Short mmCIF file of C-alpha atoms and ligand atoms in Angstrom, two decimals:
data_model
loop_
_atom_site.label_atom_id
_atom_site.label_comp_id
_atom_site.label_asym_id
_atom_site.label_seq_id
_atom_site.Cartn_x
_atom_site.Cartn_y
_atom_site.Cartn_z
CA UNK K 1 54.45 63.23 12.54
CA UNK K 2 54.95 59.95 13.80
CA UNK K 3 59.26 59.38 14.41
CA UNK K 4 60.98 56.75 11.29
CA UNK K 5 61.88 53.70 12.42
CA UNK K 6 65.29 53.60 11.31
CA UNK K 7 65.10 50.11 8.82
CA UNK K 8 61.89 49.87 8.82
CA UNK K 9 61.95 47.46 11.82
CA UNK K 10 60.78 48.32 15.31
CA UNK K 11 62.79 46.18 17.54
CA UNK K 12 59.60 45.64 19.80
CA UNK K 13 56.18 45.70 19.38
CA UNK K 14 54.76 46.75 23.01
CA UNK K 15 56.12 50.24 24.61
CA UNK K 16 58.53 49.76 27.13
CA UNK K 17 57.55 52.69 30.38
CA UNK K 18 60.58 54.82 31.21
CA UNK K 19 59.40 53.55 34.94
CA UNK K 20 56.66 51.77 36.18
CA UNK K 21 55.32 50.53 39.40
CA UNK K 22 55.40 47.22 40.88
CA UNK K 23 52.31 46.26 42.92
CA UNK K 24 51.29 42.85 43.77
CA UNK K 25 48.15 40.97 45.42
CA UNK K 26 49.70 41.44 48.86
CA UNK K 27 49.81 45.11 48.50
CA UNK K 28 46.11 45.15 47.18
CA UNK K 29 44.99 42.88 50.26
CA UNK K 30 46.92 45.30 52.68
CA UNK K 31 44.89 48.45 51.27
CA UNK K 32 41.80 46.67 51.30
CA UNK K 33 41.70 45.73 55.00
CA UNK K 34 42.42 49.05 55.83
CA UNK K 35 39.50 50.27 53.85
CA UNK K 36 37.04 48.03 55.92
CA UNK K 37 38.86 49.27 59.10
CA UNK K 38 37.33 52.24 61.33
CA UNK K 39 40.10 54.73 60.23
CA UNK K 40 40.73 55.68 56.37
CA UNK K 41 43.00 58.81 57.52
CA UNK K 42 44.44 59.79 60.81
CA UNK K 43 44.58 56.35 62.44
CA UNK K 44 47.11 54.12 63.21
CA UNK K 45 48.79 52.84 59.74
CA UNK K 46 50.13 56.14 59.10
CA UNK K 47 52.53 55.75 62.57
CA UNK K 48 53.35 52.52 61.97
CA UNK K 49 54.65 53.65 58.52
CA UNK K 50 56.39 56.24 59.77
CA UNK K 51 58.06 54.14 62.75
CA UNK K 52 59.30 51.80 59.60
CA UNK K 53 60.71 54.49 57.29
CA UNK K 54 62.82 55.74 60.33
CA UNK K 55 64.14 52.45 61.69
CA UNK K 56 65.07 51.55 58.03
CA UNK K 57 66.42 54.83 57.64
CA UNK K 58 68.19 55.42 60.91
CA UNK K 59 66.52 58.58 62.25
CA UNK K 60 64.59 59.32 65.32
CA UNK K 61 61.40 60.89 63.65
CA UNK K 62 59.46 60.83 60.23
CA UNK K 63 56.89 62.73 59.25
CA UNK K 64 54.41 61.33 56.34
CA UNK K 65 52.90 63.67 53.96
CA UNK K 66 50.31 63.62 51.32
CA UNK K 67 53.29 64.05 48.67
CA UNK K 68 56.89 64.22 48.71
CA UNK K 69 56.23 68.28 47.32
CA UNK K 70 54.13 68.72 50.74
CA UNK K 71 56.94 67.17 52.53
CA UNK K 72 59.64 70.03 51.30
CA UNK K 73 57.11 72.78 52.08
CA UNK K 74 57.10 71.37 55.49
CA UNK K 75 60.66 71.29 55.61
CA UNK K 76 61.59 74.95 54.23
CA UNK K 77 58.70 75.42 57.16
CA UNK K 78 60.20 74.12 59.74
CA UNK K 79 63.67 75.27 58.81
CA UNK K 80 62.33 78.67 58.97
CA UNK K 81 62.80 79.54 55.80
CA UNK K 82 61.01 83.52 55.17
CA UNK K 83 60.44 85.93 53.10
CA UNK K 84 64.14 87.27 51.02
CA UNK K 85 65.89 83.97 52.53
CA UNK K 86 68.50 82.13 49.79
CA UNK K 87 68.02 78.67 49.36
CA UNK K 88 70.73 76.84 47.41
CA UNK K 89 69.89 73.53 45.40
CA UNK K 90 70.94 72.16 41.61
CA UNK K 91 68.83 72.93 38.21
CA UNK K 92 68.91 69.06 37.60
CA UNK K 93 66.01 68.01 39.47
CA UNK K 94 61.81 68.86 39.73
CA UNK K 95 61.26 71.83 40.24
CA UNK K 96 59.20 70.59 43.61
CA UNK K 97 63.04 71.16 45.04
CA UNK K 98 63.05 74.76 44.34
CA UNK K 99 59.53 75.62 44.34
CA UNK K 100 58.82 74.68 48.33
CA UNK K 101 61.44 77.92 48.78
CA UNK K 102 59.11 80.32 46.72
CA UNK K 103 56.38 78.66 48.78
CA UNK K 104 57.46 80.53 51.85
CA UNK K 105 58.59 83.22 50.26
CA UNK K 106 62.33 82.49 49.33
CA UNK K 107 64.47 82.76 46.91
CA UNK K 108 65.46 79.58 45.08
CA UNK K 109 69.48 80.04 44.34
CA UNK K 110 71.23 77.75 41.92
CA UNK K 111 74.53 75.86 41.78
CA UNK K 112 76.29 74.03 39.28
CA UNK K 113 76.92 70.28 39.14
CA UNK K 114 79.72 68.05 38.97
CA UNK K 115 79.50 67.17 35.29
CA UNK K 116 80.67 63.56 35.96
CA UNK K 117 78.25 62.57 39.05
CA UNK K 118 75.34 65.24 37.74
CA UNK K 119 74.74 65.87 41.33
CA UNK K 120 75.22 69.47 42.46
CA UNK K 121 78.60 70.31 43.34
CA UNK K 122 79.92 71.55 46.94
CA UNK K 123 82.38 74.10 45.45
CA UNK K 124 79.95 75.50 43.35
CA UNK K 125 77.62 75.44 46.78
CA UNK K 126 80.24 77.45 48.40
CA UNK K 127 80.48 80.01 46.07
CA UNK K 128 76.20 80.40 46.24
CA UNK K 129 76.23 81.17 49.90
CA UNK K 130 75.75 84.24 51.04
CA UNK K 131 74.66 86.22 54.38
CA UNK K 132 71.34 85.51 53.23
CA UNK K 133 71.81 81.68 52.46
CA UNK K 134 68.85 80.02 55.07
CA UNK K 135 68.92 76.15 53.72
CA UNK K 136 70.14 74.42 50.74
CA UNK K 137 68.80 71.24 49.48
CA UNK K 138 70.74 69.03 47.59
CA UNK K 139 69.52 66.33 45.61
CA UNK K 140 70.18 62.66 45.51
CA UNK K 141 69.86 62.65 41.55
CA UNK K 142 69.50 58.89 39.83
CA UNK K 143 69.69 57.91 43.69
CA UNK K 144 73.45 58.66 43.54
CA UNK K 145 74.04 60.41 46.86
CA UNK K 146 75.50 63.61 47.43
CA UNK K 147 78.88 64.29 48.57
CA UNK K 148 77.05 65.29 52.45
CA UNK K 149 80.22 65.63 53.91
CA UNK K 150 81.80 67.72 51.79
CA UNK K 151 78.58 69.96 52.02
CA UNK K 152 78.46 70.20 55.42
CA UNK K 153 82.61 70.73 54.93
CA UNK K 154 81.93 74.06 53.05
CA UNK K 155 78.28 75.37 55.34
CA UNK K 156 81.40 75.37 58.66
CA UNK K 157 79.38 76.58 61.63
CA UNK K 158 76.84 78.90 59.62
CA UNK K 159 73.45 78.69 60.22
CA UNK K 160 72.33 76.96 57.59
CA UNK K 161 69.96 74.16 57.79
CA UNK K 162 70.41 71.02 55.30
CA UNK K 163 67.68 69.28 53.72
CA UNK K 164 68.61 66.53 51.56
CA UNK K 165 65.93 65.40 48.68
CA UNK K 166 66.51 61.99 48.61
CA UNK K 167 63.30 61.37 46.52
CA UNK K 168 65.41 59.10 44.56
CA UNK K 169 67.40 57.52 47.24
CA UNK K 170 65.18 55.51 49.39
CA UNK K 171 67.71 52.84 50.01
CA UNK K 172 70.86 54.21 48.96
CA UNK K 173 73.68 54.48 51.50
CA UNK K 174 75.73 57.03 51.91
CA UNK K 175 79.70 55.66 53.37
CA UNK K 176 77.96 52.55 54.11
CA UNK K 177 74.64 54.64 56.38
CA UNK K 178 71.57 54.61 54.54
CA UNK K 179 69.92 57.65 53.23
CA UNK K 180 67.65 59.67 55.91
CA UNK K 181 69.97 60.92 58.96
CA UNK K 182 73.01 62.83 58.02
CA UNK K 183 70.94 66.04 56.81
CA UNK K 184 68.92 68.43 59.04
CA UNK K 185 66.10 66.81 57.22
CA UNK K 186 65.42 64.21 54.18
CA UNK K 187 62.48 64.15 51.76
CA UNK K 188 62.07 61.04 50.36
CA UNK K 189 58.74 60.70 47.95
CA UNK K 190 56.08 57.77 47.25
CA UNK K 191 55.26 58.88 43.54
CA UNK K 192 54.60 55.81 41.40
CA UNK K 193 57.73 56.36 39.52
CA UNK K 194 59.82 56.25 42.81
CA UNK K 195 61.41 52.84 44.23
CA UNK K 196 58.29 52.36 46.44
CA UNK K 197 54.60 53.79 46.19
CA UNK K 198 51.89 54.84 48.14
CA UNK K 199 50.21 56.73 44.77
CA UNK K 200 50.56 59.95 46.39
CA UNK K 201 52.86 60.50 49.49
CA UNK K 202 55.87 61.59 50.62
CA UNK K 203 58.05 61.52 54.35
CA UNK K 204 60.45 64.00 56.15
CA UNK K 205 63.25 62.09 58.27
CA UNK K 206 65.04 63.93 60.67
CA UNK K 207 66.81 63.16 64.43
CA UNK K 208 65.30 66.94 65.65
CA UNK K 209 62.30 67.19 67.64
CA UNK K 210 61.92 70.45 67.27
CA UNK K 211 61.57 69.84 63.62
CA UNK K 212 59.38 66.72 63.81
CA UNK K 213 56.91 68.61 66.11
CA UNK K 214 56.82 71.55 63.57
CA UNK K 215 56.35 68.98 60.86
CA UNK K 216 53.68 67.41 62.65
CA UNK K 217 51.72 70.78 63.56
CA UNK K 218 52.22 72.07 59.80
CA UNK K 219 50.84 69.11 58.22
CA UNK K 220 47.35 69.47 59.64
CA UNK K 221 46.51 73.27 59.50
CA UNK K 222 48.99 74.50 62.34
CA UNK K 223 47.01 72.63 65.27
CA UNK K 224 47.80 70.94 68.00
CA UNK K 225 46.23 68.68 70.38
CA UNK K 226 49.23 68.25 72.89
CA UNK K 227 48.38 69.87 76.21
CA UNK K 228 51.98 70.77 76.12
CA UNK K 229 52.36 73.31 73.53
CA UNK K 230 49.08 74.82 74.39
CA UNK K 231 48.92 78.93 75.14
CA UNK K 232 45.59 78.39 76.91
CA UNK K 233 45.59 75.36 79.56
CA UNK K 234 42.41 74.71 80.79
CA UNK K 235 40.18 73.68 77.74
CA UNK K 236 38.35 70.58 77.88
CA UNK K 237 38.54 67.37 76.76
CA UNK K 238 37.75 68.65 72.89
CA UNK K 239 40.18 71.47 73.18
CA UNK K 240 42.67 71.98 70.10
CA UNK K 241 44.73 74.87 69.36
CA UNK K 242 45.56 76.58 65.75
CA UNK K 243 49.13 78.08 66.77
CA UNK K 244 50.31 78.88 63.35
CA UNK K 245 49.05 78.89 59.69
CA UNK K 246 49.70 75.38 58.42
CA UNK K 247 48.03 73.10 55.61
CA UNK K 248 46.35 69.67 55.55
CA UNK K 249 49.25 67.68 53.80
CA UNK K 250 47.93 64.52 55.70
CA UNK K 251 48.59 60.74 53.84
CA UNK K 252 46.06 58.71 54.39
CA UNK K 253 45.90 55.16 56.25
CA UNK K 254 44.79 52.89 53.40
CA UNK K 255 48.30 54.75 51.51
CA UNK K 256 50.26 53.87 54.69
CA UNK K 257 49.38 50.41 54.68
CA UNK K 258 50.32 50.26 50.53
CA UNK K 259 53.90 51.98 51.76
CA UNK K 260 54.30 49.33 54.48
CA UNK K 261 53.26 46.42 52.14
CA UNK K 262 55.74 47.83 49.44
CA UNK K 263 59.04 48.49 51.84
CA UNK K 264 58.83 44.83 52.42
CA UNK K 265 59.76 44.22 48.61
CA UNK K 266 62.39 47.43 48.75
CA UNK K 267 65.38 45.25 48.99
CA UNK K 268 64.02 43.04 46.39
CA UNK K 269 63.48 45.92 44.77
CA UNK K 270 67.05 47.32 44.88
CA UNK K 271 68.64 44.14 43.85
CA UNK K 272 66.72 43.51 40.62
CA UNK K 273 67.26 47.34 39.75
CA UNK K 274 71.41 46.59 40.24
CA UNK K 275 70.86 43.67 38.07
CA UNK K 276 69.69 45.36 35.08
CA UNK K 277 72.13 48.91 35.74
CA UNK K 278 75.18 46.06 35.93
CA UNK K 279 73.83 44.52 32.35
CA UNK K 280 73.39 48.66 30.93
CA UNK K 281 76.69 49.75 32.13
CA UNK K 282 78.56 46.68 30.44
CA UNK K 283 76.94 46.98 27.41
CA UNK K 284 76.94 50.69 27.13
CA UNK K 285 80.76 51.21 27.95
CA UNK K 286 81.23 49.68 24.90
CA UNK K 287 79.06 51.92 23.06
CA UNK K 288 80.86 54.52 21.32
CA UNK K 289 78.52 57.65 21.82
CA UNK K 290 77.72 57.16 25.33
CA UNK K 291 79.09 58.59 28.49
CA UNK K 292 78.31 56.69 31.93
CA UNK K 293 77.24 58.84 35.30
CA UNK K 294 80.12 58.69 37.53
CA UNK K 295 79.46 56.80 40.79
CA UNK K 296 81.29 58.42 43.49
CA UNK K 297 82.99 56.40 45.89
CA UNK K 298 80.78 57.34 48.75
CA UNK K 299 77.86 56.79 47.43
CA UNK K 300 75.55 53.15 47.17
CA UNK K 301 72.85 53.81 45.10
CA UNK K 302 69.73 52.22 44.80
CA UNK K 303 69.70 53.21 40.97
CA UNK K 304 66.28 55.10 40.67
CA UNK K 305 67.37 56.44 37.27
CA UNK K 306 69.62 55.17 34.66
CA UNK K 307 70.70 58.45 32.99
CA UNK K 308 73.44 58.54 29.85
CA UNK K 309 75.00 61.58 28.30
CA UNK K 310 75.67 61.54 24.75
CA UNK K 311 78.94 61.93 22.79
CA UNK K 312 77.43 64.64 20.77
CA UNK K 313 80.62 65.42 19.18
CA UNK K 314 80.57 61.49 17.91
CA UNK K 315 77.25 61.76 16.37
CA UNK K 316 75.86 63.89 13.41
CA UNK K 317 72.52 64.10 15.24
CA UNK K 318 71.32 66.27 18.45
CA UNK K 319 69.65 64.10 21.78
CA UNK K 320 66.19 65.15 19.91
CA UNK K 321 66.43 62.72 17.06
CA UNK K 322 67.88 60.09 19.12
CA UNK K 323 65.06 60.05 21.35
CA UNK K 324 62.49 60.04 19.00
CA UNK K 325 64.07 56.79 17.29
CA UNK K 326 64.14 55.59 20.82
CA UNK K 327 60.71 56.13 20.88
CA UNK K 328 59.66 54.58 17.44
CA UNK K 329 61.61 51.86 18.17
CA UNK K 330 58.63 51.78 21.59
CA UNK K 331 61.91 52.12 23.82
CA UNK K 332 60.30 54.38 26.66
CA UNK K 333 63.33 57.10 26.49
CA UNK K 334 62.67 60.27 28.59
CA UNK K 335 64.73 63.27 30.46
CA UNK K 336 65.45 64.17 34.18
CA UNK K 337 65.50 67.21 33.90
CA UNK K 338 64.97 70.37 32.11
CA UNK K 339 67.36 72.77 33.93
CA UNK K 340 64.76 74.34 36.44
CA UNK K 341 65.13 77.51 35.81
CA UNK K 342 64.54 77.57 32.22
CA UNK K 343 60.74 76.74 32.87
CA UNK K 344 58.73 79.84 31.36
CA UNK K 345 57.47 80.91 35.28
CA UNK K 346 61.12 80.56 36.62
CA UNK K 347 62.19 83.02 33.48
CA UNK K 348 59.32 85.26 34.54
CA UNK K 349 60.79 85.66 37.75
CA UNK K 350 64.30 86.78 36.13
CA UNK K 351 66.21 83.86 36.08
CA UNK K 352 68.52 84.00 32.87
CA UNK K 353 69.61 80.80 30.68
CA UNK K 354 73.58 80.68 30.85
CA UNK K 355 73.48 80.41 35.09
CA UNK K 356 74.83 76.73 35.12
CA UNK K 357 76.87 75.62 32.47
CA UNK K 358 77.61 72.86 33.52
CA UNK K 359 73.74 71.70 33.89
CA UNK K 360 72.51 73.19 30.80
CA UNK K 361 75.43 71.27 28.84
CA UNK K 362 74.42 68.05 30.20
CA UNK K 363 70.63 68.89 29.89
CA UNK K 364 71.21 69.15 25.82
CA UNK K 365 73.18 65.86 25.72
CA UNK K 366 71.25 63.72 28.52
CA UNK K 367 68.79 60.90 28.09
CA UNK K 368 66.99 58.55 30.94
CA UNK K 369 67.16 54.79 29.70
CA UNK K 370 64.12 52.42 31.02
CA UNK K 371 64.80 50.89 34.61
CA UNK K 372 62.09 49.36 36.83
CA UNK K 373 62.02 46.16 38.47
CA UNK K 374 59.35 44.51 36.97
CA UNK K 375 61.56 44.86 33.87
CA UNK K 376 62.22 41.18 31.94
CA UNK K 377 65.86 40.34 30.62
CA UNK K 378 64.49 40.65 27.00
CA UNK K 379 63.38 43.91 27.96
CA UNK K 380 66.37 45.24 29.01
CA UNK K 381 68.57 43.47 25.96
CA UNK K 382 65.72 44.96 23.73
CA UNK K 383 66.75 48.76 24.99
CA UNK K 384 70.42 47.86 25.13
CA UNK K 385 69.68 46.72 21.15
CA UNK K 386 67.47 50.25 20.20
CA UNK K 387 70.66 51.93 21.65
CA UNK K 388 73.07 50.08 19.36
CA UNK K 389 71.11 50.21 16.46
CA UNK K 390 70.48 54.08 16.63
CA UNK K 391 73.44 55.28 17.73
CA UNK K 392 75.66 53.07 15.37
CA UNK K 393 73.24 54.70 12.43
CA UNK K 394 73.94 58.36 13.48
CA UNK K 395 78.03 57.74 14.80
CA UNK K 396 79.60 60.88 12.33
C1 PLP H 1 59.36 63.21 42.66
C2 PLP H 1 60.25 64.27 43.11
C3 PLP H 1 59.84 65.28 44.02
C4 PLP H 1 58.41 65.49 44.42
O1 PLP H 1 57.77 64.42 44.93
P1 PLP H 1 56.18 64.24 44.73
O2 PLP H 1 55.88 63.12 45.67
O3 PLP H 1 55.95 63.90 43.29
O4 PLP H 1 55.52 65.50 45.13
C5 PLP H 1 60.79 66.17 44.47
N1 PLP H 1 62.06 66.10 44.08
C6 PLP H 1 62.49 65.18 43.20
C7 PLP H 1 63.92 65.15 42.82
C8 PLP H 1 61.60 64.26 42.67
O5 PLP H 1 62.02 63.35 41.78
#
């Protein structure tokens, strides 16, 4: 059944995305000369992409993937995570952030959030580690950053290796340092959806060589041609060595060269998203119905989401029916994320609804509002009047 438009109305006749990607003629002409070069995969775009990503960044090594889900495989990899090993993260993200632990054989372990920020929460962190606790991975959800220090505050001088998902946060800054070199490692991803794109892809930033050369090895297969890590010294000039099982998680140049292209737009990129979140959070404060994401004081975001939390107790309706007059109104509404471990495989694997309260009461009240650069003004005053409209209809 196709939703009611409440009035009869529609306040716009073309869908509005949730997200959408912004590519231009410069980014097409940068793919296509790398698609009449000699290398389509292993040549030298990918570097030079990498080389960017870390200066903008500020970290000493990154690692490009075929997706940002390779790229935390490769982490939990090269963090060592094995077989029984805890890895702590927060139910409100893709499950990508808890499945690379099952991957190598851990055990995903989740913590509540901070139900003002929506980012996972360093006390609740501290009561999830155990003796068994091998990595956690917090996530920069919306972009918002998480509270690193405090993380690191409550890990002391355990062994515990930190690997920050910051596939929203390309750009934000954490106390004034972008995004990409306080954890152990950083994911960041290159999904359309994401503040840049290369289709597919994904990076790991870190300041560790011992990481970046396990990165490095894992992405293609577990082999190495550097005469330096070889067990067996005197092969010739076509000599390789397998020295562990790895994958081929390799981007490919004509996607480097799109990345490259598109990080010269990010802070163009950044500012028209702050635009739009300023003109959302004035309007919506004075919305009665709708709660605003805290922004903590450390954190700069970049805005990849725009995620509200309804005032359920102001309205006589559940987030269900607003969304689908969101949608007949061809407002693009959608929701980061259902808690992770309520997905049917995650339940399989004995993970019981109830484990974060906190998540699970912000999952039921939660809705992502459109936000993409290529966005127009009327656009964004056309969501901010669907919002209005149906939540002034179904105020109790
Ligand atoms: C997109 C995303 C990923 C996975 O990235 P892909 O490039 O799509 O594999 C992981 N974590 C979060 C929070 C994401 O939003």
């Amino acid at each position: 059944m196709k939703p009611a438009i409440l009035g009869g109305i529609p306040i716009r006749n073309k869908p509005l995305p949730y997200a959408k990607q912004y590519i231009d003629d410069e980014d097409c002409l940068a793919v296509n000369e790398v698609l009449k070069s000699s290398f389509l995969t292993t040549g030298p775009k990918v570097k030079e992409f990498e080389e960017e990503i870390a200066n903008y960044v500020g970290a000493k090594y990154a690692v490009a993937f075929s997706n940002g889900t390779a790229a935390l495989h490769g982490a939990c990899y090269a963090a060592g995570v094995d077989a029984g090993d805890e890895v702590i993260t927060t139910p409100i993200t893709f499950a990508a952030s808890s499945n690379c632990a099952l991957y190598m054989g851990g055990v995903p372990v989740f913590a509540d959030i901070d139900p003002e920020t929506f980012n996972i929460d360093p006390k609740a962190i501290e009561k999830a580690i155990t003796n068994k606790t091998k990595a956690i991975i917090p996530v920069d959800f919306t972009g918002q950053v998480v509270d690193i220090d405090g993380i690191k505050d409550v890990v002391e001088d355990r062994d515990i290796i930190i690997i920050e998902d910051g596939a929203h946060s390309l750009g934000s800054k954490y106390k004034g340092t972008r995004v990409g070199g306080q954890a152990d490692m950083t994911m960041f991803s290159f999904h359309p959806v994401k503040t840049i794109t290369t289709g597919e892809g994904g990076i790991i930033t870190t300041n560790n060589k011992e990481y970046y050369t396990k990165l490095i090895n894992f992405r293609s297969h577990g082999i190495t041609r550097d005469i330096e890590q070889f067990k067996n010294k005197d092969g010739g000039g076509w000599y390789y060595e397998q020295l562990d099982l790895g994958f081929n998680y390799r981007m490919t140049d004509f996607q480097a060269a799109l990345g490259i292209s598109q990080m010269k737009k990010l802070d163009w990129f950044t500012q028209r998203r702050k635009e739009i979140v300023e003109r959302y959070n004035e309007a919506f404060k004075d919305i009665d119905g709708i709660i605003l994401q805290k922004n903590a004081s450390f954190s700069d975001t970049v805005n990849h989401l725009y995620v509200i939390k309804l005032d359920l107790a102001k309205l006589k309706v559940d987030r269900k029916a607003i969304y689908n007059a969101l949608i007949a109104e061809k407002i693009g509404a959608h929701v980061h994320y259902i808690p992770v471990y309520w997905h049917p495989y995650y339940q399989e694997l004995g993970y019981k609804k109830g484990l974060c309260p906190k998540a699970e009461e912000l999952y039921e009240a939660m809705l992502t509002v459109p936000l993409f650069p290529a966005m127009s003004d009327e656009d964004v005053e056309d969501v901010i009047k669907g919002f209005e409209k149906i939540i002034s209809y179904y105020r109790v």
